[in-house]
Coordinates of C-alpha atoms and ligand atoms in Angstrom, one line a residue:
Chain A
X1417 CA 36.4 23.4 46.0
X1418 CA 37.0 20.6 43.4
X1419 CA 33.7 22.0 41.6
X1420 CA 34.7 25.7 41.9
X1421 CA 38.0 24.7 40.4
X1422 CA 35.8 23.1 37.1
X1423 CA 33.0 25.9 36.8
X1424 CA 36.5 28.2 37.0
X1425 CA 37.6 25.8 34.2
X1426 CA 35.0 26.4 32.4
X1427 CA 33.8 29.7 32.6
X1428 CA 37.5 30.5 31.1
X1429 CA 37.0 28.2 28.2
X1430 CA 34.2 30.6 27.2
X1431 CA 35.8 33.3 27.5
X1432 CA 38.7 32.4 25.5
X1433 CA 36.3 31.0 23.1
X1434 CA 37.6 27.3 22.9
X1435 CA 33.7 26.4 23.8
X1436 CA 30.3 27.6 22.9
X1437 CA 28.2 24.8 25.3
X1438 CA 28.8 22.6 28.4
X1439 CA 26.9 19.5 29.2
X1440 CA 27.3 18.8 33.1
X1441 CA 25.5 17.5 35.9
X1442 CA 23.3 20.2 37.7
X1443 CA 21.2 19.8 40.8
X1444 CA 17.3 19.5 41.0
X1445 CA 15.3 19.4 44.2
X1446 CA 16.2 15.8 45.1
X1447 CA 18.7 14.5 43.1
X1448 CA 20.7 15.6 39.8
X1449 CA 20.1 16.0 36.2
X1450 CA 22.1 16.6 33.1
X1451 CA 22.1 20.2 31.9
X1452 CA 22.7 21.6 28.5
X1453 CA 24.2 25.3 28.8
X1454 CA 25.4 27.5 26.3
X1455 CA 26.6 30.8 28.2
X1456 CA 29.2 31.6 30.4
X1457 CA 26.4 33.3 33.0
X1458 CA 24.4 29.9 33.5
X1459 CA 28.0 28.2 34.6
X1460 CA 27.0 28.7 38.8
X1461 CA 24.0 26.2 37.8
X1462 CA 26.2 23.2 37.2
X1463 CA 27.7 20.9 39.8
X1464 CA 30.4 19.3 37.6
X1465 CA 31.4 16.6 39.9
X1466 CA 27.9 15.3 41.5
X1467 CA 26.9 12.5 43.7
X1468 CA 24.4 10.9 42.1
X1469 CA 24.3 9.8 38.4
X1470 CA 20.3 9.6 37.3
X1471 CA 21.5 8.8 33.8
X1472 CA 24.2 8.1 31.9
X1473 CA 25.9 11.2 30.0
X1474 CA 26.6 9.4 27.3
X1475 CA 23.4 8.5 26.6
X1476 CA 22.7 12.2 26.9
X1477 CA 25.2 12.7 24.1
X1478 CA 23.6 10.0 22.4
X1479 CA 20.3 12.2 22.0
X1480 CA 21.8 15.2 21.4
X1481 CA 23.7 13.9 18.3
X1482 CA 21.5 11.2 16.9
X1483 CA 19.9 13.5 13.8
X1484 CA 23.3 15.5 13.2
X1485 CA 26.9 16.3 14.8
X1486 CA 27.0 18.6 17.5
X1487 CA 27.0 22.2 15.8
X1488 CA 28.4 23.9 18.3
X1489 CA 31.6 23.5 20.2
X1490 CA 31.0 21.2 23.3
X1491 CA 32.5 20.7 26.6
X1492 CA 30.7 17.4 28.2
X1493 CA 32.0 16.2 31.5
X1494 CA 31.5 12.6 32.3
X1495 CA 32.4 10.1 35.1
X1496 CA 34.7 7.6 33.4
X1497 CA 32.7 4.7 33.1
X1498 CA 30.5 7.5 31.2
X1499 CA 33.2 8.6 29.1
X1500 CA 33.9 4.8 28.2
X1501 CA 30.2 4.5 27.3
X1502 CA 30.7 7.2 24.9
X1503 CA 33.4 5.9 23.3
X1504 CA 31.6 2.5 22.8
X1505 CA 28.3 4.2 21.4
X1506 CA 30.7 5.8 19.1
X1507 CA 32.1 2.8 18.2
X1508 CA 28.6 1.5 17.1
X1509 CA 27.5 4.5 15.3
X1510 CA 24.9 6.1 17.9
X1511 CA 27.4 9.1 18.8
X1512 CA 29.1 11.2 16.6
X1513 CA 31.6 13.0 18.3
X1514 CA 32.8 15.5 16.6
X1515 CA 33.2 19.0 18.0
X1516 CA 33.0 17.4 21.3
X1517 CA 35.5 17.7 24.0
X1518 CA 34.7 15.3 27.3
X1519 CA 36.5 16.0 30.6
X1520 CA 36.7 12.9 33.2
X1521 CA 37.6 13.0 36.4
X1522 CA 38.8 10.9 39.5
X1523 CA 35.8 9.5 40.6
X1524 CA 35.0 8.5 44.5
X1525 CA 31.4 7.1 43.0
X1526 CA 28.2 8.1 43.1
X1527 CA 25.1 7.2 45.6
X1528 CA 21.7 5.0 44.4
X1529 CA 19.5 7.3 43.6
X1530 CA 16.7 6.7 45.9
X1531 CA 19.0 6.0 48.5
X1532 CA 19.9 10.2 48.2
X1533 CA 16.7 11.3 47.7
X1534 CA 16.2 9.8 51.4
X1535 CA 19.2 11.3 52.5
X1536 CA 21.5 13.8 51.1
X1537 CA 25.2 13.6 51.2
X1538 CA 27.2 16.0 49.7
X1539 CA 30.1 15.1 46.5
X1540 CA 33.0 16.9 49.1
X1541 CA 32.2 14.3 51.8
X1542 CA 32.6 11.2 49.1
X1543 CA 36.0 13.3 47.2
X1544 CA 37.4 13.5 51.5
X1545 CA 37.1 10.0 51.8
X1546 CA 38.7 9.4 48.3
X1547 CA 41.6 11.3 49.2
X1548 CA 42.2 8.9 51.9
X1549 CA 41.9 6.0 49.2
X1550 CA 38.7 5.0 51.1
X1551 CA 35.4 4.0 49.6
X1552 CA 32.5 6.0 50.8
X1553 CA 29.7 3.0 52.4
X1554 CA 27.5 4.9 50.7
X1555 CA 28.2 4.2 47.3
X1556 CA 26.7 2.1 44.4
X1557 CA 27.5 -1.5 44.5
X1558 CA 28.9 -1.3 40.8
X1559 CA 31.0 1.9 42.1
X1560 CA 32.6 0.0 44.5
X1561 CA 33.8 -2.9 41.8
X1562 CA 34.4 -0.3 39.2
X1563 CA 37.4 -1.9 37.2
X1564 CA 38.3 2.0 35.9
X1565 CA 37.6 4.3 38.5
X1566 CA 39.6 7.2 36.9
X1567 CA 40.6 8.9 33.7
X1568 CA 42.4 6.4 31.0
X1569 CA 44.9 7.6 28.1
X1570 CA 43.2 7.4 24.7
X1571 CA 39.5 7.4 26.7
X1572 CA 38.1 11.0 26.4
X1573 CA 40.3 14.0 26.0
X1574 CA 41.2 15.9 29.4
X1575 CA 41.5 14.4 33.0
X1576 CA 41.1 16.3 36.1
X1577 CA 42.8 14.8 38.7
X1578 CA 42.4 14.9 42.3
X1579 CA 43.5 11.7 44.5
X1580 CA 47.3 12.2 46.0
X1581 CA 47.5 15.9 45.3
X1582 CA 47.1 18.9 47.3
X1583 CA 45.8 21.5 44.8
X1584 CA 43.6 19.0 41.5
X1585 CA 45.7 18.6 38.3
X1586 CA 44.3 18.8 34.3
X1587 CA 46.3 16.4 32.2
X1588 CA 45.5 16.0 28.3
X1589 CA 44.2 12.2 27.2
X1590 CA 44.1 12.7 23.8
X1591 CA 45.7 15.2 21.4
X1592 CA 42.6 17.2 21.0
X1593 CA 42.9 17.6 24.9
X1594 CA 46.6 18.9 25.0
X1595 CA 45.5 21.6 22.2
X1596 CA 42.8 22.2 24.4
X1597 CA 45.0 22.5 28.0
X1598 CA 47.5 24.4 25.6
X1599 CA 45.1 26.9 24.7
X1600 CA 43.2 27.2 27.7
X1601 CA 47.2 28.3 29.3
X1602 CA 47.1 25.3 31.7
X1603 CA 50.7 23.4 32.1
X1604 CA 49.9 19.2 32.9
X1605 CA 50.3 18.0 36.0
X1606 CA 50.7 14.8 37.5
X1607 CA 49.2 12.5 40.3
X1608 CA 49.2 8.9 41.5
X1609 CA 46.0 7.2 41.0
X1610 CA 47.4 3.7 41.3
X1611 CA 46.2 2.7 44.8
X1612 CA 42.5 3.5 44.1
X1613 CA 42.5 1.6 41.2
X1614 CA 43.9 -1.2 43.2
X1615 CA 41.5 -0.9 45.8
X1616 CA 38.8 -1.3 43.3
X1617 CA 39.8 -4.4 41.7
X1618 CA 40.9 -6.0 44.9
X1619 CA 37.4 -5.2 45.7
X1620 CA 36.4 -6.5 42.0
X1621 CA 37.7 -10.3 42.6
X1622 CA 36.2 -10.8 45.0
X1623 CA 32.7 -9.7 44.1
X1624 CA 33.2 -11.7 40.7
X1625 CA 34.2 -14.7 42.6
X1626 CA 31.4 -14.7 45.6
X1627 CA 28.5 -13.3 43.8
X1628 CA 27.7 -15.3 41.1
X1629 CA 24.5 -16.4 40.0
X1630 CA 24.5 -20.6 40.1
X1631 CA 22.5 -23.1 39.6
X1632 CA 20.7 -22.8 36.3
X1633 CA 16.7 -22.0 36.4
X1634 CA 16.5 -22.5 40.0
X1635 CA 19.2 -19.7 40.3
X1636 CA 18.2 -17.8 37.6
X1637 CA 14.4 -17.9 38.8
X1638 CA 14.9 -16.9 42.3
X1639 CA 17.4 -13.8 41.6
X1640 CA 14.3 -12.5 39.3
X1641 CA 11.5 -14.1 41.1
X1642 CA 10.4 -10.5 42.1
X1643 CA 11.3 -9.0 38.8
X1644 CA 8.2 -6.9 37.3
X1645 CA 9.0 -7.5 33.7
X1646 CA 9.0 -3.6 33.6
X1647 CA 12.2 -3.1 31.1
X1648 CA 13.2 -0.2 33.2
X1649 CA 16.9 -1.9 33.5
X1650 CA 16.6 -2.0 29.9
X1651 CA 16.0 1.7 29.6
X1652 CA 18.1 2.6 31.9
X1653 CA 20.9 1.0 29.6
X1654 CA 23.0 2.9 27.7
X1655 CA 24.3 -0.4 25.4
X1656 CA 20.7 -1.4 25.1
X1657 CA 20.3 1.6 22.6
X1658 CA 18.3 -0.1 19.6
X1659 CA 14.7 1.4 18.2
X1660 CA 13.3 -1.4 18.3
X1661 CA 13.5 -4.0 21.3
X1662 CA 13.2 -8.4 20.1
X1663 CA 11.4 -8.1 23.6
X1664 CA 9.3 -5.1 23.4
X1665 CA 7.8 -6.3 19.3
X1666 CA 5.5 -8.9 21.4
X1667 CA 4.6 -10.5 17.7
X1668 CA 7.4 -12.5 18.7
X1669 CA 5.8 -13.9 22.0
X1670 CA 2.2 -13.8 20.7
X1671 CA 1.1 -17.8 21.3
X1672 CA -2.3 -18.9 20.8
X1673 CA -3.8 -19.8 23.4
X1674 CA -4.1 -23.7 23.0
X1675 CA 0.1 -23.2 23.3
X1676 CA -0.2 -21.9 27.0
X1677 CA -2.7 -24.4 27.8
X1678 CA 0.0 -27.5 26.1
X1679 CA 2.8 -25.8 28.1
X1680 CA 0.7 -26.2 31.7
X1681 CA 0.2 -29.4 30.8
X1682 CA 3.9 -30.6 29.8
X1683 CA 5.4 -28.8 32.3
X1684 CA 3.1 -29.0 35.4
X1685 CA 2.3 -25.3 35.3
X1686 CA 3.4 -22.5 33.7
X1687 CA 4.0 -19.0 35.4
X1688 CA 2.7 -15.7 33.4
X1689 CA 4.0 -14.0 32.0
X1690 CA 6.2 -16.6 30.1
X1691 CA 9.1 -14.5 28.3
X1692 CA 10.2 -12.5 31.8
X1693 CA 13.4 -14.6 32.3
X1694 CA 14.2 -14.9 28.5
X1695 CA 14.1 -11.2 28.4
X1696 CA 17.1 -11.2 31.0
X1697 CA 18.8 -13.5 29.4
X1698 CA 18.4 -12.1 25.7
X1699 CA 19.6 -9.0 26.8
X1700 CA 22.7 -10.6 28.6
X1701 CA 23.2 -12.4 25.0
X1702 CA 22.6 -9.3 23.2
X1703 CA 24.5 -6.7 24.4
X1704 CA 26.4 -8.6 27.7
X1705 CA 29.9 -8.1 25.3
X1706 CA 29.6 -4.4 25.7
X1707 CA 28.4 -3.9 29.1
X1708 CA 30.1 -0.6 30.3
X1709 CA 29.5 -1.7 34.3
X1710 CA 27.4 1.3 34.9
X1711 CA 25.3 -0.2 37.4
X1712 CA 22.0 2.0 36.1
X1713 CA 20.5 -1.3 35.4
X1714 CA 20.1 -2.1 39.0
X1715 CA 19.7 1.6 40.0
X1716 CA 16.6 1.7 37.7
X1717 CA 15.1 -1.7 39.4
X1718 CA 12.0 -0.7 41.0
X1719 CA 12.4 -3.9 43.3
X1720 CA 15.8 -3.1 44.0
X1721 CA 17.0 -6.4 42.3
X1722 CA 20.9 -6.5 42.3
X1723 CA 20.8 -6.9 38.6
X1724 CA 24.6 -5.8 38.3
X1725 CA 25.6 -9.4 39.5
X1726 CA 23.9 -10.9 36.6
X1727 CA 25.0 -8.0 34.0
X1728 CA 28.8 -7.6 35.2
X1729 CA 29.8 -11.4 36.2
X1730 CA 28.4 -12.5 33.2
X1731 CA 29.2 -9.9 31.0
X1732 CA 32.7 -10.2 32.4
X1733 CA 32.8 -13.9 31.0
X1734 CA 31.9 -12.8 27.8
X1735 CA 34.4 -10.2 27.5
X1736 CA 37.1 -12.5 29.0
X1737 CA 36.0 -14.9 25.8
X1738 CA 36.5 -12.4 23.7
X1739 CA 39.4 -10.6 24.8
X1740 CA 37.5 -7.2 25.0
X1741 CA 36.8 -4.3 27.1
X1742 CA 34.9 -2.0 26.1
X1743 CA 34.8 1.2 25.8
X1744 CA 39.1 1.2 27.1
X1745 CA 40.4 1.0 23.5
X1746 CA 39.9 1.3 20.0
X1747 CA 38.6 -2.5 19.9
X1748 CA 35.8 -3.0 17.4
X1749 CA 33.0 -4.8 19.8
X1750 CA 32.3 -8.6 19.0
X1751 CA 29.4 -8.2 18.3
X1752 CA 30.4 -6.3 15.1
X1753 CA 33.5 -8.6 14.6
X1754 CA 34.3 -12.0 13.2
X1755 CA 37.5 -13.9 12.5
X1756 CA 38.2 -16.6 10.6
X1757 CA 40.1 -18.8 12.8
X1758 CA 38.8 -19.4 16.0
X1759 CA 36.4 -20.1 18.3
X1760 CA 36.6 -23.6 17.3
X1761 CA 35.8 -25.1 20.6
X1762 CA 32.3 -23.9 19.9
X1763 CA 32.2 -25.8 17.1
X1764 CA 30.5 -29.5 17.1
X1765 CA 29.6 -32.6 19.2
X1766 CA 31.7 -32.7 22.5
X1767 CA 34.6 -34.9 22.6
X1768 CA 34.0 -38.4 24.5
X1769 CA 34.3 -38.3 28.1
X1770 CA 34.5 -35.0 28.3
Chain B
X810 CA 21.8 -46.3 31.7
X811 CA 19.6 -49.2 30.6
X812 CA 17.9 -49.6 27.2
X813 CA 14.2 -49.7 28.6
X814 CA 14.5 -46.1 30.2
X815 CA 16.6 -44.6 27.1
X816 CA 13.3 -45.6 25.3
X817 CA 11.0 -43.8 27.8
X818 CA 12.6 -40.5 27.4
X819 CA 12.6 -39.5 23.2
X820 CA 14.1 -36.3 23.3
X821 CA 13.1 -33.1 21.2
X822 CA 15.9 -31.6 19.5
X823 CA 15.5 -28.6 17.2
X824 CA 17.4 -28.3 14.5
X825 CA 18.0 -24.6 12.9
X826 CA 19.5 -25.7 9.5
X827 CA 21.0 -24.0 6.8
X828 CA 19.1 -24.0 3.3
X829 CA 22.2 -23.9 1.7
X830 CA 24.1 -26.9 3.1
X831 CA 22.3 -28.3 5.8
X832 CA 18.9 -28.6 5.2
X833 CA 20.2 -30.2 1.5
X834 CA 22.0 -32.8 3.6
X835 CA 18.9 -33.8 5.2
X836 CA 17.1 -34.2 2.2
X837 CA 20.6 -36.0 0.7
X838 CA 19.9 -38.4 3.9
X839 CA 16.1 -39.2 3.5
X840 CA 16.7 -39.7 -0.1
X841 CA 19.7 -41.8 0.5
X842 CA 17.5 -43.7 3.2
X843 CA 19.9 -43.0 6.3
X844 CA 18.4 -43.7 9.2
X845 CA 18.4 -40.4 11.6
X846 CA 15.7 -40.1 14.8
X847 CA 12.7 -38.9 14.6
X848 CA 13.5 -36.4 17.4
X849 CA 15.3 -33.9 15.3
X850 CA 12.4 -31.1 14.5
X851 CA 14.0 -29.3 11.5
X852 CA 13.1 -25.6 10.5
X853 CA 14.9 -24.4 7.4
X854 CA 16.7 -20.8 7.4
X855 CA 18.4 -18.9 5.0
X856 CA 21.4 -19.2 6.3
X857 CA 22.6 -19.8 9.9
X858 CA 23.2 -15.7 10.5
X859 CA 19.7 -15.5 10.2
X860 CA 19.5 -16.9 13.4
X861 CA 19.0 -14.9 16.1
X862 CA 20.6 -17.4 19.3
X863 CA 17.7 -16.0 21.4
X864 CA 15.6 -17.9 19.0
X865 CA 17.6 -21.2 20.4
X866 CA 17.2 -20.5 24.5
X867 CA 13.3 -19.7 23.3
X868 CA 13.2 -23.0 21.5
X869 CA 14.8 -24.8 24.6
X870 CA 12.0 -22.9 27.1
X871 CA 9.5 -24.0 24.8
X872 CA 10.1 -27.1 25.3
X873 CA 13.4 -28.4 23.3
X874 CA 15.4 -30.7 25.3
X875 CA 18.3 -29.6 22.7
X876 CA 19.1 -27.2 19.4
X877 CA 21.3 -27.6 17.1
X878 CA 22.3 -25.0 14.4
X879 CA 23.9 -26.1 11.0
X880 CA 25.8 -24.1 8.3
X881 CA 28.3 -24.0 6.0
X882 CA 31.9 -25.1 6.5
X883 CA 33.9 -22.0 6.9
X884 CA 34.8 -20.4 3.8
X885 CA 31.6 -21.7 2.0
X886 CA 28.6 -19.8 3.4
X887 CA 26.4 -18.1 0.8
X888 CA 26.4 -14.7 2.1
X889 CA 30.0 -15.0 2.4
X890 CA 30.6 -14.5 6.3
X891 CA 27.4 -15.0 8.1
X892 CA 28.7 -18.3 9.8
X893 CA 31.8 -17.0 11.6
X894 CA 29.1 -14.5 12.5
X895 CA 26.6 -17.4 13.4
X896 CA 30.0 -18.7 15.4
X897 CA 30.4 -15.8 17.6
X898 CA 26.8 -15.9 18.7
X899 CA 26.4 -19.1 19.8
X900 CA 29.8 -18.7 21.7
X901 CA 28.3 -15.7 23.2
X902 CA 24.8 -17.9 24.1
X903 CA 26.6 -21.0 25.2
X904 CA 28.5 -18.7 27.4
X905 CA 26.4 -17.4 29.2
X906 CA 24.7 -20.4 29.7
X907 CA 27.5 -21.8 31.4
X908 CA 28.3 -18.9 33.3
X909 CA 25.1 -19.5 35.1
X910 CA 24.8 -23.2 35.9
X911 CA 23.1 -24.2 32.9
X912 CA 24.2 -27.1 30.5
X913 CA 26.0 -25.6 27.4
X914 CA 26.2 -28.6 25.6
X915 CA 22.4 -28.7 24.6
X916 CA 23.2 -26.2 22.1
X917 CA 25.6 -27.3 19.1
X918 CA 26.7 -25.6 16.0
X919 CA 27.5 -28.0 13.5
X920 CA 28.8 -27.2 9.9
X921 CA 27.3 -30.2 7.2
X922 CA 27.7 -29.0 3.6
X923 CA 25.1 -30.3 1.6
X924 CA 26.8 -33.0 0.2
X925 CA 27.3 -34.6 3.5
X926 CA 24.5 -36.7 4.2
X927 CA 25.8 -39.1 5.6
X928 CA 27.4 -36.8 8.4
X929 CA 24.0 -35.1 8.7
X930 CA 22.8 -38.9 10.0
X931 CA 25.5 -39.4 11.9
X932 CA 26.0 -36.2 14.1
X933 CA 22.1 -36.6 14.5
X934 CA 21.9 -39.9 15.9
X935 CA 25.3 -39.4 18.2
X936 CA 23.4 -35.9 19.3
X937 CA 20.3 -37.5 20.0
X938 CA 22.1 -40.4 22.1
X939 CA 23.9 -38.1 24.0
X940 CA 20.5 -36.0 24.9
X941 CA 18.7 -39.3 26.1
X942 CA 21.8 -39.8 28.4
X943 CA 21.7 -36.3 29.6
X944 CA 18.2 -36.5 30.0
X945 CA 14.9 -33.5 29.9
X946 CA 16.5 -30.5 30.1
X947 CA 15.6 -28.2 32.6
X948 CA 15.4 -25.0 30.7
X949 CA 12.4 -25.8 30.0
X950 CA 11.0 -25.7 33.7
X951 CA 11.9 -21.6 33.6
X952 CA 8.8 -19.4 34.2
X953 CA 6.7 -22.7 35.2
X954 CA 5.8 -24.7 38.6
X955 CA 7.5 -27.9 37.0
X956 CA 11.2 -29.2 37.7
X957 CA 13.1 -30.1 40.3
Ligands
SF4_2711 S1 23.8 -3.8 31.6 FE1 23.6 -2.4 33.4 S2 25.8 -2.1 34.0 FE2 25.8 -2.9 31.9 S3 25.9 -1.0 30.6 FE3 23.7 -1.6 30.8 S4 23.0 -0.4 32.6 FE4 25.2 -0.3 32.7
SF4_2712 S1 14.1 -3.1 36.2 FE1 13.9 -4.7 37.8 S2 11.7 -5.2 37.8 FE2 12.0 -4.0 35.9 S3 12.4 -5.6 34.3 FE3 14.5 -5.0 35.1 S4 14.9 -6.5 36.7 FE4 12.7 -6.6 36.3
FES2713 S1 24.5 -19.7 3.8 FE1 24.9 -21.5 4.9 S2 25.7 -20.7 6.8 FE2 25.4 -18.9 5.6

């Protein structure tokens, strides 16, 4: 019903000409991809609201406007930790988003992957137990600590709501979104959406305060002592969006080999290969301030390592330092920031007996 | 701790260090014969933006028992701003250290201007003293068979 409701949406934006493409989630054998249509007849292909996320939209969007700006009017609808990835690759230049409209929606999370491919579940069953402000079992670890499970103000341009309402509401998030409702004849609604977000950060706490990773390299070691060193998490990113990786040039772990055989001696062995925990860590270090809390990172883990404890506890400290969420507002990231005063108590030896 | 075992252990301490200020202090300090220890391993850089702070956990796996980057004061770096940058990157890496049981401490950011010789000795030998009480660091042992 909810997804009838959207391919209705949609089909009338075409027809009253405020779109000429949609980008939306549309099922494949065993799971769902992202589709790219461009005519009102291809609409019945899309589920807008599906149950499993294989990528991130944004990072969709990313593609499709990294040479030039979108040149055709474009409807994309995202999940909203999608649509605040978009607005934080905007933010550092990898998405332009002109003539592009993004619709979010109440989400009631999305399944692992694999875990669907084994057994299917359907996006009605996961909305049903929304409505009742429950969280589906099924869902993704990082779904069920999401700290913005639904549409926020200034974050996208049109919500779709669903939770505490009969029939689902549009209501505008930006001005380009109340042209757009205007337009398209729809009159805003209204809903409560309070409770689930509650739900979810109750649920947040206490994951941020149970499952951390302690204990320095014995910690560290033993959450990735099964890690592959494949950079699939990496790719799966959509922060970790640079050309070129520090991890993937290897010039900058090339050793010779009278190093490795130094290393084994100081340090009564050494495992190969040598740079699979820095990797982790350079990537927490690199882009931790921006992590969107996505979860694809641990979705992508062949070994089924739950690398969102390490990305989202730690990447929540560094936003805490820095005062930042990101992709919520217009923020610049820290990473692209500086001020002159402060800080400070990063600065110099540590004070005596502390 | 006794002086016999703070002799045993002679930390390695890697120092990242400015050309503009730093690195000029350290030459101020050998030409001014103050005495600094001979575990500080210095590596001369542009400036301390240049410094990527995955470069400082890789010296510490490497082996370092401690880094230390040093710029200019604020206001006087060369490029203008790349220290408050250089700030924000070792608050970032120290952290998320801490954030995961490590010890933040053997990381410092330091600004000596080049005229401060005599600083550059002292915040070298009260670093170095306060390594040898910490002891090796363990962030060494990661990807190994050694440590604890
Ligand atoms: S680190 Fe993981 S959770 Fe964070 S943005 Fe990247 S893929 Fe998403
Ligand atoms: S996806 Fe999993 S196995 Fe591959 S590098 Fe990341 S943590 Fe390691
Ligand atoms: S030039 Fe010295 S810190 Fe930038």
């Amino acid at each position: 019903m909810y997804n009838d409701k959207l391919r209705d949406f949609i089909k009338s934006a075409f027809e009253k000409k405020l779109i000429e493409a949609v980008m939306a989630p549309a099922p494949t054998k065993d799971s769902y991809t992202y589709a790219l249509i461009t005519r009102k007849e291809d609409v019945d292909k899309l589920t807008p609201i599906a149950p499993v996320m294989q990528w991130n939209g944004a990072d969709m969007l990313r593609r499709i406007t990294r040479l030039k700006k979108s040149g055709r009017k474009l409807l994309a609808i995202l999940r909203p930790c999608e649509t605040r990835t978009f607005k934080e690759l905007v933010k550092f230049n990898q998405i332009n988003p002109d003539n592009i409209t993004i619709l979010s929606y109440d989400c009631p999370g999305t399944v692992h992957a694999r875990e669907f491919k084994n057994e299917k579940i359907s996006e009605e069953e996961l909305i049903e137990k929304m409505k009742k402000n429950e969280i589906s079992e099924k869902v993704r670890d990082s779904c069920n600590v999401c700290e913005y499970p639904t549409p926020i103000k200034g974050v996208g341009d049109i919500g779709f709501g669903i939770i505490g309402v009969e029939e689902p509401v549009f209501f505008s998030l930006s001005d380009n979104g109340k042209e757009f409702l205007k337009n398209m004849g729809i009159e805003e609604g209204e809903r409560d959406d309070t409770k689930w977000i509650e739900i979810h950060r109750n649920n947040r706490e206490k994951w941020l305060k149970e499952e951390r990773i302690k204990g320095g390299t014995k910690g560290i070691e033993d959450f990735l002592s099964s890690c592959l060193n494949c950079h699939n998490c990496k790719d799966a990113c959509p922060i970790c969006f640079c050309k070129e990786c520090f991890f993937e040039d290897h010039s900058v772990f090339d050793y010779e080999s009278d190093k490795y055989f130094r290393w084994a001696d100081e340090k009564s062995g050494i495992r190969l290969p040598t740079d699979k925990t820095l990797f982790h860590l350079g990537r927490l270090i690199h882009m931790g301030t921006s992590c969107i809390g996505c979860g694809l990172c641990q979705q992508a883990c062949p070994m089924d390592i739950p690398l969102y404890r390490l990305f989202g506890i730690v990447g929540n400290d560094l936003q805490k330092l820095f005062d930042y969420k990101p992709g919520v507002n217009d923020d610049i990231p820290p990473v692209m920031d500086f001020r002159e005063e402060e800080l400070q108590d990063f600065e110099g030896l540590p004070e005596e007996g502390d | 701790m006794n002086e016999e075992k703070e002799k045993e252990f002679e930390p390695v301490i890697v120092g990242f260090f400015c050309n503009w200020c730093t690195s000029a202090a350290a030459d101020m300090a050998g030409t001014a014969r103050l005495h600094y220890p001979p575990s500080i391993r210095p590596i001369r850089v542009m400036c301390s933006s240049t410094v990527d702070p995955v470069y400082l956990i890789r010296a510490l796996q490497e082996g370092a028992d401690a880094t230390i980057l040093g710029g200019c004061h604020p206001g006087d770096c060369h490029y203008i701003n790349g220290n408050y940058k250089a700030r924000r990157r070792v608050a970032i890496v120290k952290t998320v250290l801490k954030s995961l049981g490590f010890d933040d401490e053997r990381i410092l950011l330091e600004w000596i201007s080049g005229s401060e010789g005599p600083k550059f000795a002292r915040v070298m030998n009260e670093y170095t003293e306060l390594i040898k009480k910490k002891g090796p660091s363990d962030f060494k042992y990661i990807d190994s068979l050694g440590g604890d």
